Amino acid sequence: MANLPLMITLTTVLIYLLPSCIKSSEIILPKSLNLTLLTDPSAISVASHDFGNITTVIPGGVICPSSPVEISRLLTYASNGERKFQVAARGQGHSLMGQAGVPDGVIINMTCLAGVVVSDDMKYADVAGGTLWVDVLKNTAEKGVSPVSWTDYLHVSVGGTLSNAGIGGEVFRNGPQISNVLELDVITGKGEMLACSPQLNSELFYGVLGGLGQFGIITRARIVLNHAPKRAKWFRMLYSDFTAFTKDQERLISMANDTGVDYLEGQLFMSNGVVDTSFFPQSDQSKIADLVKSHGIIYVLEVAKFYDDPTLPIIGQVVDMLNKTLSYLPGFISMHDVAYFDFLNRVKAEEDKLRSLGLWEVPHPWLNLYVPKSQILNFHNGVVKDILLKQNSTSGLTLLYPSNRNKWDNRMSAMVTDEEDVVYIIGILQSATPQNVQEVESLNDSIIRVCKDSGIKIKQYLMHYTRKEDWVEHFGTKWSDFSKRKDLFDPKKLLSPGQDIF
Ligand code: FAD
């Protein structure tokens, strides 16, 4: 048997040695605040990193609030007189480039504030800011109701996605998550605790939605609910022709609710990447691999129709519609019938798989873009074919699917391309190694350059700019309102400095 005391001693030494490489600067909070600031190496280490695994931002300490009042006390103190330290709410730290970090300041661990209360009439849920979307789903679905707009991955916090937009395959029908919020409780950079909605403190409400954490900390969101279906018919179809693929996608997102699909996305199988054909029957998998090899790129249209027993007959009509009207490669359609929960939580299985292979905690130089419909073919030719497909190899996933622009509310801070009715959502979600991360980052830079040079009017999502002029360009005509709101709600510029805007 191994020498247990020796192993425990060695483990203890390692635990304290590893994180102690990360040293935080000292913050002293007055006793009267009655707040516990965690400064132990493991708390600091966790709060210094994010999913992107590219940056390290070392905070001075971490607070696990037991109520919103504690956050208000902290911010009132920090904003009073000379600025003492900056503050960042951290949900799950699934940001890519330190956006939830705060150098030498205080991290508020929002997971300490979690919970879901469904209203008596089941029309909405009041959700604490640190709650994971997967827990919102669990708590609402057991009552037969559910939010209507989802990100692909549900182990992210409500406050975190509402600070960005929260986009996925239901956006074309129901809008992003920010379009499905009735009211918020927010603590501003001055420590004020304010309820806000389109009718009450509307400037704050619209500012915070997609506001990158700049105006206040969301402690409660009132989320719209609808009937929770029991199951999903989930389809993937293959195309070798890009125009046929996008034409079918665009037609499906223009269809009415009862005759159309409820969820739509799309992804690319590229000959220089890993092609996961496991959704398709075993007998088709080698044929698909051959198709990818011969065409270079195969386009995968992914849709789902949700149902329960009374609505089952509609499914037959939808399947009929898919079979008769879409021009996917004959025979290359596969369908799975899964529980609604399992469909929405589908990326968790991918996470578990990647974790078991040690491939989850690697650098993620992801690039997320919005591209107007009229320029999607140029994007495909100039970026997908001329840049992505020409890499020696790729690791990760490329998503490409359209959405309806009218589901976004321009009064909110979130930015999306203007001008056209249909906007494409692109996710170039590459994984990297510490050795090649810079190479992938330069590739991302060249994608942006090519778009600019060829007049493709992209907007980035989950972006991280370090130059003020890039932020001004990003927000365009909204920049002036965005900076005015900062002066109004966070004049000392305490909040979410990891976004590098102010
Ligand atoms: P954090 O990274 O902790 O915070 C993000 C920002 O919000 C920070 O600036 C932080 O200070 C601020 N913030 C956090 N909580 C609050 C709060 N309560 N009040 C105010 N500000 C706050 N996004 C999509 O839209 N669609 C997807 O399909 C999607 N898929 C993803 C898949 C994976 C595997 C991963 C890792 C991320 C994905 N994302 C997706 C991105 C994700 O939505 C964002 O990274 C989001 O910020 C993550 O939430 P979080 O709780 O980890 O936020």
XYZ file of C-alpha atoms and ligand atoms in Angstrom:
555
model
C 0.000 0.000 0.000
C 1.221 3.522 -0.805
C 2.558 5.707 2.018
C -0.650 7.681 2.741
C 0.729 10.360 5.123
C 3.562 11.088 2.687
C 1.101 11.358 -0.226
C -1.123 13.732 1.759
C 1.874 15.903 2.655
C 3.071 15.977 -0.962
C -0.416 16.792 -2.242
C -0.757 19.589 0.301
C 2.607 21.023 -0.692
C 1.637 20.847 -4.386
C -1.743 22.485 -3.837
C -0.086 25.368 -2.068
C 2.886 25.623 -4.381
C 1.008 25.658 -7.693
C -1.514 28.425 -7.098
C 0.984 30.395 -5.044
C 2.764 31.164 -8.324
C -0.201 33.520 -8.702
C 0.135 36.334 -6.186
C -2.709 38.711 -5.535
C -2.306 42.254 -4.294
C -3.765 43.170 -0.934
C -7.227 44.654 -0.512
C -8.361 45.572 2.964
C -12.090 45.899 3.532
C -13.303 47.783 6.628
C -14.850 45.550 9.296
C -18.070 47.577 9.114
C -18.781 46.110 5.659
C -19.099 42.695 7.284
C -17.870 40.946 4.123
C -15.490 38.026 3.880
C -12.835 38.504 1.222
C -11.355 35.199 0.111
C -7.677 35.534 -0.704
C -6.522 31.941 -0.424
C -4.450 30.721 -3.382
C -7.087 28.349 -4.714
C -9.859 31.002 -4.744
C -7.487 33.443 -6.471
C -6.317 30.826 -8.941
C -9.845 29.857 -10.037
C -10.853 33.510 -10.427
C -7.728 34.303 -12.468
C -8.591 32.030 -15.377
C -11.421 31.530 -17.814
C -12.605 29.092 -20.466
C -10.452 30.811 -23.106
C -7.332 29.636 -21.247
C -5.287 32.350 -22.917
C -5.127 35.107 -20.306
C -4.435 35.253 -16.569
C -5.989 38.177 -14.675
C -5.179 38.066 -10.974
C -7.756 39.608 -8.633
C -7.054 40.869 -5.117
C -9.833 38.739 -3.617
C -13.139 36.985 -4.122
C -16.466 37.529 -2.412
C -19.208 34.934 -2.201
C -22.255 37.134 -1.458
C -25.072 35.723 0.637
C -27.480 38.378 -0.702
C -27.575 41.261 -3.235
C -27.319 43.690 -0.289
C -23.730 42.544 0.257
C -22.841 43.448 -3.346
C -24.480 46.826 -2.862
C -22.439 47.426 0.331
C -19.225 46.545 -1.474
C -19.935 48.804 -4.458
C -21.129 51.692 -2.290
C -17.847 51.504 -0.392
C -15.686 51.051 -3.508
C -17.279 53.994 -5.318
C -17.240 56.384 -2.386
C -14.499 59.040 -2.624
C -11.318 57.896 -4.370
C -11.721 54.723 -6.426
C -10.419 51.937 -4.183
C -10.580 48.878 -6.379
C -12.550 47.600 -9.356
C -15.154 44.848 -9.269
C -16.239 42.119 -11.661
C -19.190 39.784 -11.443
C -18.109 36.318 -12.458
C -20.702 33.731 -13.484
C -18.955 30.620 -14.717
C -15.913 32.388 -16.144
C -16.759 30.956 -19.559
C -15.423 34.108 -21.170
C -12.618 33.815 -23.685
C -10.151 36.635 -22.962
C -10.403 37.627 -19.297
C -13.699 39.557 -19.665
C -14.862 38.345 -16.239
C -11.522 39.198 -14.612
C -10.399 42.189 -12.566
C -6.705 42.935 -12.026
C -6.056 43.478 -8.297
C -9.765 44.070 -7.672
C -12.670 42.077 -6.259
C -14.394 39.210 -8.045
C -17.988 38.601 -7.047
C -18.667 34.913 -7.331
C -22.205 35.042 -8.673
C -22.744 31.307 -8.297
C -23.332 32.124 -4.605
C -26.574 33.827 -5.707
C -28.601 31.157 -7.489
C -32.250 30.144 -7.451
C -35.414 29.979 -9.551
C -38.979 30.947 -8.575
C -41.724 30.217 -11.111
C -44.711 32.594 -10.990
C -48.136 31.235 -10.022
C -49.464 31.803 -13.525
C -46.319 30.081 -14.943
C -45.749 32.979 -17.348
C -42.304 33.883 -16.029
C -39.554 32.829 -13.623
C -37.594 35.102 -11.310
C -34.053 33.835 -11.530
C -31.039 34.895 -9.447
C -28.154 36.256 -11.562
C -25.704 33.442 -10.853
C -28.103 30.616 -11.720
C -27.000 28.268 -14.475
C -29.372 27.992 -17.433
C -29.402 24.226 -16.965
C -30.879 24.778 -13.508
C -33.452 27.210 -14.895
C -34.460 24.443 -17.301
C -34.647 21.787 -14.572
C -36.727 23.984 -12.270
C -39.172 25.170 -14.904
C -39.562 21.965 -16.940
C -40.654 20.032 -13.859
C -43.642 22.406 -13.765
C -44.322 21.950 -17.485
C -42.899 25.328 -18.575
C -39.631 26.512 -20.059
C -37.738 29.579 -21.318
C -37.920 29.894 -25.097
C -34.402 30.886 -26.142
C -31.248 28.937 -25.401
C -27.511 29.000 -25.835
C -26.002 25.767 -27.159
C -24.331 25.148 -23.807
C -26.405 25.472 -20.649
C -23.695 25.495 -17.971
C -23.343 29.256 -18.226
C -24.952 31.790 -15.908
C -28.053 33.854 -16.556
C -26.209 37.097 -15.710
C -23.303 36.116 -17.983
C -25.375 35.428 -21.106
C -27.693 38.412 -20.567
C -24.582 40.609 -20.435
C -23.732 39.382 -23.958
C -26.951 38.346 -25.790
C -27.482 34.598 -25.399
C -27.815 33.203 -28.910
C -28.579 29.786 -30.361
C -30.855 27.845 -32.662
C -34.113 29.357 -31.365
C -33.104 32.994 -32.041
C -34.719 33.066 -35.499
C -38.102 32.388 -33.921
C -37.913 33.752 -30.362
C -35.008 36.192 -30.400
C -31.855 36.047 -28.270
C -32.175 35.527 -24.509
C -31.981 39.301 -23.954
C -35.219 39.655 -25.941
C -37.022 37.380 -23.478
C -36.511 39.298 -20.241
C -39.346 41.247 -18.605
C -37.549 42.885 -15.720
C -34.213 42.956 -13.894
C -32.810 43.764 -10.469
C -29.484 45.498 -10.952
C -26.856 46.916 -8.607
C -25.140 49.844 -10.298
C -21.499 50.835 -9.983
C -22.618 53.330 -7.329
C -24.115 50.554 -5.214
C -27.754 51.519 -5.889
C -30.155 48.555 -5.995
C -32.640 49.234 -8.783
C -35.436 47.262 -10.379
C -35.736 48.026 -14.092
C -37.915 47.098 -17.053
C -39.084 48.747 -20.295
C -41.362 50.901 -18.124
C -39.178 51.465 -15.045
C -35.589 52.774 -15.204
C -35.646 51.780 -18.856
C -32.247 53.359 -19.567
C -30.652 50.899 -17.153
C -32.738 47.964 -18.419
C -31.778 48.436 -22.066
C -28.191 49.338 -21.136
C -27.591 46.180 -19.085
C -28.975 43.764 -21.717
C -25.927 43.005 -23.830
C -24.075 45.646 -21.783
C -20.964 43.515 -21.103
C -21.299 44.036 -17.349
C -20.564 47.784 -17.677
C -23.569 49.376 -15.965
C -24.540 47.075 -13.129
C -24.617 43.605 -11.696
C -27.729 41.585 -12.515
C -28.976 39.903 -9.356
C -32.423 38.886 -10.639
C -33.886 38.432 -14.108
C -37.556 37.840 -14.866
C -37.481 35.360 -17.758
C -40.415 34.688 -20.110
C -41.752 31.114 -19.974
C -43.876 29.078 -22.328
C -45.135 25.511 -22.472
C -42.287 22.964 -22.122
C -42.587 20.284 -24.765
C -41.641 16.766 -23.721
C -39.572 15.668 -26.677
C -37.617 16.775 -29.743
C -37.284 15.265 -33.215
C -33.744 16.238 -34.077
C -32.501 16.106 -37.699
C -29.232 16.570 -39.522
C -29.024 16.741 -43.323
C -25.974 17.011 -45.542
C -25.301 19.336 -48.469
C -22.381 19.584 -50.845
C -23.547 22.909 -52.295
C -23.278 26.031 -50.134
C -25.994 27.977 -51.938
C -28.488 25.110 -51.658
C -27.626 24.821 -47.946
C -28.149 28.514 -47.149
C -31.244 28.761 -49.347
C -32.877 25.938 -47.388
C -31.787 27.443 -44.068
C -33.252 30.813 -45.039
C -36.507 29.261 -46.183
C -36.893 27.348 -42.928
C -36.376 30.423 -40.755
C -39.031 32.280 -42.724
C -41.721 29.666 -42.050
C -44.529 30.054 -39.542
C -44.357 28.341 -36.178
C -46.812 25.501 -36.756
C -45.511 24.417 -40.151
C -41.819 25.138 -39.557
C -39.074 23.953 -37.223
C -38.396 25.227 -33.687
C -34.610 25.173 -33.768
C -32.150 25.669 -36.640
C -28.382 25.741 -36.808
C -25.725 24.543 -39.235
C -22.117 23.421 -39.169
C -19.321 22.552 -41.551
C -17.494 19.266 -41.983
C -14.083 20.175 -43.408
C -11.546 17.794 -44.881
C -8.731 19.350 -42.800
C -10.630 18.910 -39.504
C -12.112 16.261 -37.262
C -15.411 15.098 -38.764
C -17.849 13.767 -36.200
C -20.284 11.593 -38.117
C -21.663 9.836 -35.037
C -25.133 11.385 -35.492
C -25.537 9.324 -38.676
C -26.085 5.559 -38.952
C -22.913 3.496 -38.849
C -23.560 2.314 -42.405
C -23.338 5.946 -43.669
C -20.294 7.061 -41.726
C -17.578 6.013 -44.140
C -19.634 7.365 -47.076
C -19.792 10.729 -45.306
C -16.050 10.693 -44.678
C -15.563 10.029 -48.429
C -17.919 12.897 -49.310
C -15.958 15.281 -47.109
C -12.720 14.123 -48.672
C -13.975 14.569 -52.226
C -15.818 17.894 -51.740
C -13.505 19.514 -49.175
C -16.520 20.851 -47.268
C -19.879 19.272 -46.466
C -22.561 21.516 -44.943
C -24.698 20.107 -42.154
C -28.169 21.550 -41.680
C -29.446 20.871 -38.156
C -33.074 21.376 -37.139
C -35.395 20.253 -34.376
C -39.126 20.187 -33.893
C -40.378 19.987 -30.312
C -43.512 18.021 -29.487
C -45.567 16.156 -26.958
C -48.357 13.628 -27.390
C -51.089 16.054 -28.548
C -48.792 17.728 -31.097
C -47.285 14.491 -32.462
C -49.391 14.580 -35.683
C -47.736 17.882 -36.674
C -44.377 16.114 -36.655
C -45.424 13.911 -39.569
C -46.248 17.034 -41.581
C -42.902 18.652 -40.717
C -40.944 15.517 -41.695
C -42.896 15.442 -44.916
C -42.042 19.092 -45.537
C -38.310 18.449 -44.886
C -38.306 15.452 -47.225
C -40.243 17.094 -50.025
C -38.932 20.631 -50.092
C -35.276 20.570 -49.052
C -32.456 19.822 -51.432
C -30.020 17.937 -49.187
C -27.968 15.099 -50.681
C -30.463 12.272 -51.274
C -30.418 9.761 -48.418
C -28.247 11.899 -46.146
C -30.773 12.767 -43.483
C -30.690 11.334 -39.977
C -33.230 11.771 -37.192
C -33.009 11.208 -33.425
C -35.968 11.312 -31.050
C -34.787 12.647 -27.689
C -36.178 14.185 -24.493
C -36.472 18.004 -24.684
C -34.055 18.311 -21.724
C -31.452 16.082 -23.368
C -31.723 18.013 -26.620
C -31.120 21.360 -24.918
C -28.357 19.946 -22.726
C -26.639 18.172 -25.653
C -23.285 19.981 -25.375
C -22.772 18.624 -21.828
C -22.074 15.184 -23.301
C -19.443 16.793 -25.554
C -17.922 18.521 -22.541
C -17.714 15.232 -20.640
C -16.090 13.544 -23.624
C -13.521 16.346 -24.086
C -12.780 16.467 -20.355
C -12.118 12.724 -20.300
C -9.597 13.218 -23.118
C -7.979 16.217 -21.401
C -9.179 18.453 -24.253
C -11.579 20.783 -22.405
C -9.066 22.927 -20.553
C -7.050 23.947 -23.582
C -6.736 27.419 -25.171
C -9.896 28.471 -27.029
C -9.143 31.298 -29.467
C -12.783 31.405 -30.620
C -14.070 33.902 -33.138
C -17.805 34.673 -33.236
C -19.242 36.875 -35.964
C -22.463 38.201 -37.403
C -22.478 38.441 -41.209
C -25.296 40.033 -43.247
C -27.158 37.646 -45.552
C -26.157 39.482 -48.738
C -22.483 38.857 -47.959
C -22.589 35.272 -46.752
C -21.444 33.845 -50.091
C -18.476 36.254 -50.161
C -17.717 35.227 -46.592
C -17.867 31.576 -47.570
C -15.517 32.051 -50.507
C -13.113 34.503 -48.871
C -12.961 33.040 -45.370
C -14.221 29.463 -45.262
C -12.665 28.266 -48.518
C -9.692 30.593 -48.813
C -8.595 30.675 -45.169
C -10.128 27.929 -43.013
C -9.932 25.149 -45.557
C -6.361 26.075 -46.424
C -5.079 25.506 -42.896
C -3.004 22.328 -42.601
C -5.406 21.084 -39.948
C -8.167 22.488 -37.743
C -9.404 21.410 -34.379
C -12.878 22.404 -33.286
C -16.161 23.338 -34.837
C -17.444 25.886 -37.354
C -21.092 26.923 -36.982
C -22.959 28.858 -39.673
C -26.692 29.600 -39.549
C -29.083 32.467 -40.259
C -31.399 34.324 -37.959
C -34.097 36.970 -38.258
C -32.805 40.466 -37.458
C -36.240 41.708 -36.331
C -35.993 39.522 -33.205
C -33.381 41.939 -31.789
C -34.259 45.138 -29.979
C -32.038 48.054 -31.009
C -32.592 49.856 -27.719
C -30.443 47.224 -25.989
C -26.658 47.506 -25.825
C -26.071 44.268 -27.763
C -24.728 44.858 -31.248
C -25.610 42.906 -34.354
C -25.207 43.809 -38.032
C -27.786 46.309 -39.202
C -29.461 46.932 -42.498
C -30.669 43.478 -43.506
C -33.545 41.246 -42.392
C -31.422 38.128 -42.104
C -28.111 37.897 -40.277
C -25.823 34.884 -40.197
C -24.328 33.710 -36.908
C -20.839 32.301 -37.392
C -18.837 30.486 -34.718
C -15.262 29.578 -35.630
C -14.654 27.600 -32.453
C -11.104 26.343 -32.696
C -9.237 24.616 -29.913
C -5.509 25.232 -29.679
C -2.411 24.230 -27.756
C -0.122 26.600 -25.871
C 2.265 26.157 -28.807
C -0.098 27.100 -31.650
C -2.499 29.503 -29.965
C -0.797 32.556 -31.448
C -0.990 31.030 -34.893
C -4.772 30.583 -34.519
C -5.098 34.126 -33.173
C -3.282 35.490 -36.231
C -5.564 33.423 -38.425
C -8.548 35.094 -36.693
C -6.943 38.488 -37.333
C -6.551 37.649 -40.988
C -10.233 36.629 -41.181
C -11.229 40.025 -39.827
C -8.846 41.780 -42.200
C -10.180 39.904 -45.219
C -13.756 40.794 -44.232
C -12.831 44.459 -43.873
C -10.842 44.559 -47.101
C -13.626 42.938 -49.080
C -16.369 45.102 -47.579
C -18.085 42.319 -45.590
C -19.815 44.183 -42.766
C -19.199 41.867 -39.821
C -19.866 42.488 -36.137
C -18.071 40.419 -33.546
C -19.818 38.639 -30.664
C -18.058 37.835 -27.340
C -15.272 40.074 -28.682
C -12.302 41.444 -26.830
C -10.860 44.679 -28.136
C -7.998 46.443 -26.432
C -8.145 49.697 -28.406
C -10.787 52.295 -27.738
C -11.262 53.014 -31.450
C -12.272 49.378 -32.001
C -14.978 49.689 -29.333
C -16.178 52.956 -30.839
C -16.377 51.292 -34.235
C -18.085 48.231 -32.745
C -20.866 50.243 -31.130
C -21.131 52.667 -34.048
C -24.078 55.018 -33.541
C -24.746 53.425 -30.123
C -21.326 54.428 -28.745
C -22.459 57.788 -27.482
C -25.392 56.249 -25.521
C -23.137 53.454 -24.270
C -20.576 55.866 -22.831
C -23.281 58.181 -21.423
C -24.802 55.198 -19.602
C -21.382 54.393 -18.174
C -21.106 57.925 -16.753
C -24.611 57.625 -15.347
C -24.495 54.202 -13.711
C -20.798 53.542 -13.097
C -19.040 56.925 -13.104
C -15.961 55.608 -11.257
C -15.617 52.879 -13.908
C -15.527 50.086 -11.394
C -17.418 47.361 -13.203
C -16.138 44.553 -15.449
C -12.802 46.170 -16.391
C -11.795 42.869 -18.042
C -13.849 43.950 -21.069
C -11.234 46.716 -21.625
C -13.764 49.293 -22.817
C -13.257 52.242 -20.458
P -18.661 35.103 -17.288
O -17.618 34.663 -18.231
O -18.455 34.785 -15.874
O -18.938 36.673 -17.463
C -19.098 37.268 -18.732
C -19.209 38.783 -18.586
O -20.428 39.106 -17.950
C -18.121 39.398 -17.711
O -17.832 40.685 -18.180
C -18.762 39.462 -16.351
O -18.194 40.466 -15.543
C -20.201 39.765 -16.709
N -21.162 39.198 -15.769
C -21.243 37.935 -15.318
N -22.292 37.804 -14.497
C -22.896 39.008 -14.445
C -24.020 39.522 -13.761
N -24.775 38.757 -12.964
N -24.348 40.821 -13.935
C -23.623 41.620 -14.747
N -22.532 41.191 -15.393
C -22.176 39.895 -15.260
N -22.928 32.039 -25.896
C -24.015 32.162 -26.649
O -24.612 33.239 -26.720
N -24.498 31.093 -27.343
C -23.932 29.860 -27.285
O -24.406 28.935 -27.898
C -22.775 29.715 -26.477
N -22.162 28.517 -26.363
C -21.087 28.399 -25.537
C -20.485 27.144 -25.412
C -19.414 26.984 -24.552
C -18.798 25.624 -24.410
C -18.911 28.099 -23.843
C -17.757 27.951 -22.925
C -19.490 29.351 -23.981
C -20.569 29.509 -24.841
N -21.184 30.739 -25.023
C -22.301 30.855 -25.794
C -20.611 31.957 -24.436
C -21.247 32.338 -23.129
O -22.587 32.708 -23.287
C -20.517 33.564 -22.559
O -19.166 33.277 -22.407
C -21.089 33.956 -21.229
O -20.476 35.130 -20.800
C -20.815 32.881 -20.266
O -21.450 33.113 -19.045
P -20.599 33.042 -17.730
O -21.583 32.824 -16.673
O -19.493 32.088 -17.761
O -20.060 34.544 -17.771
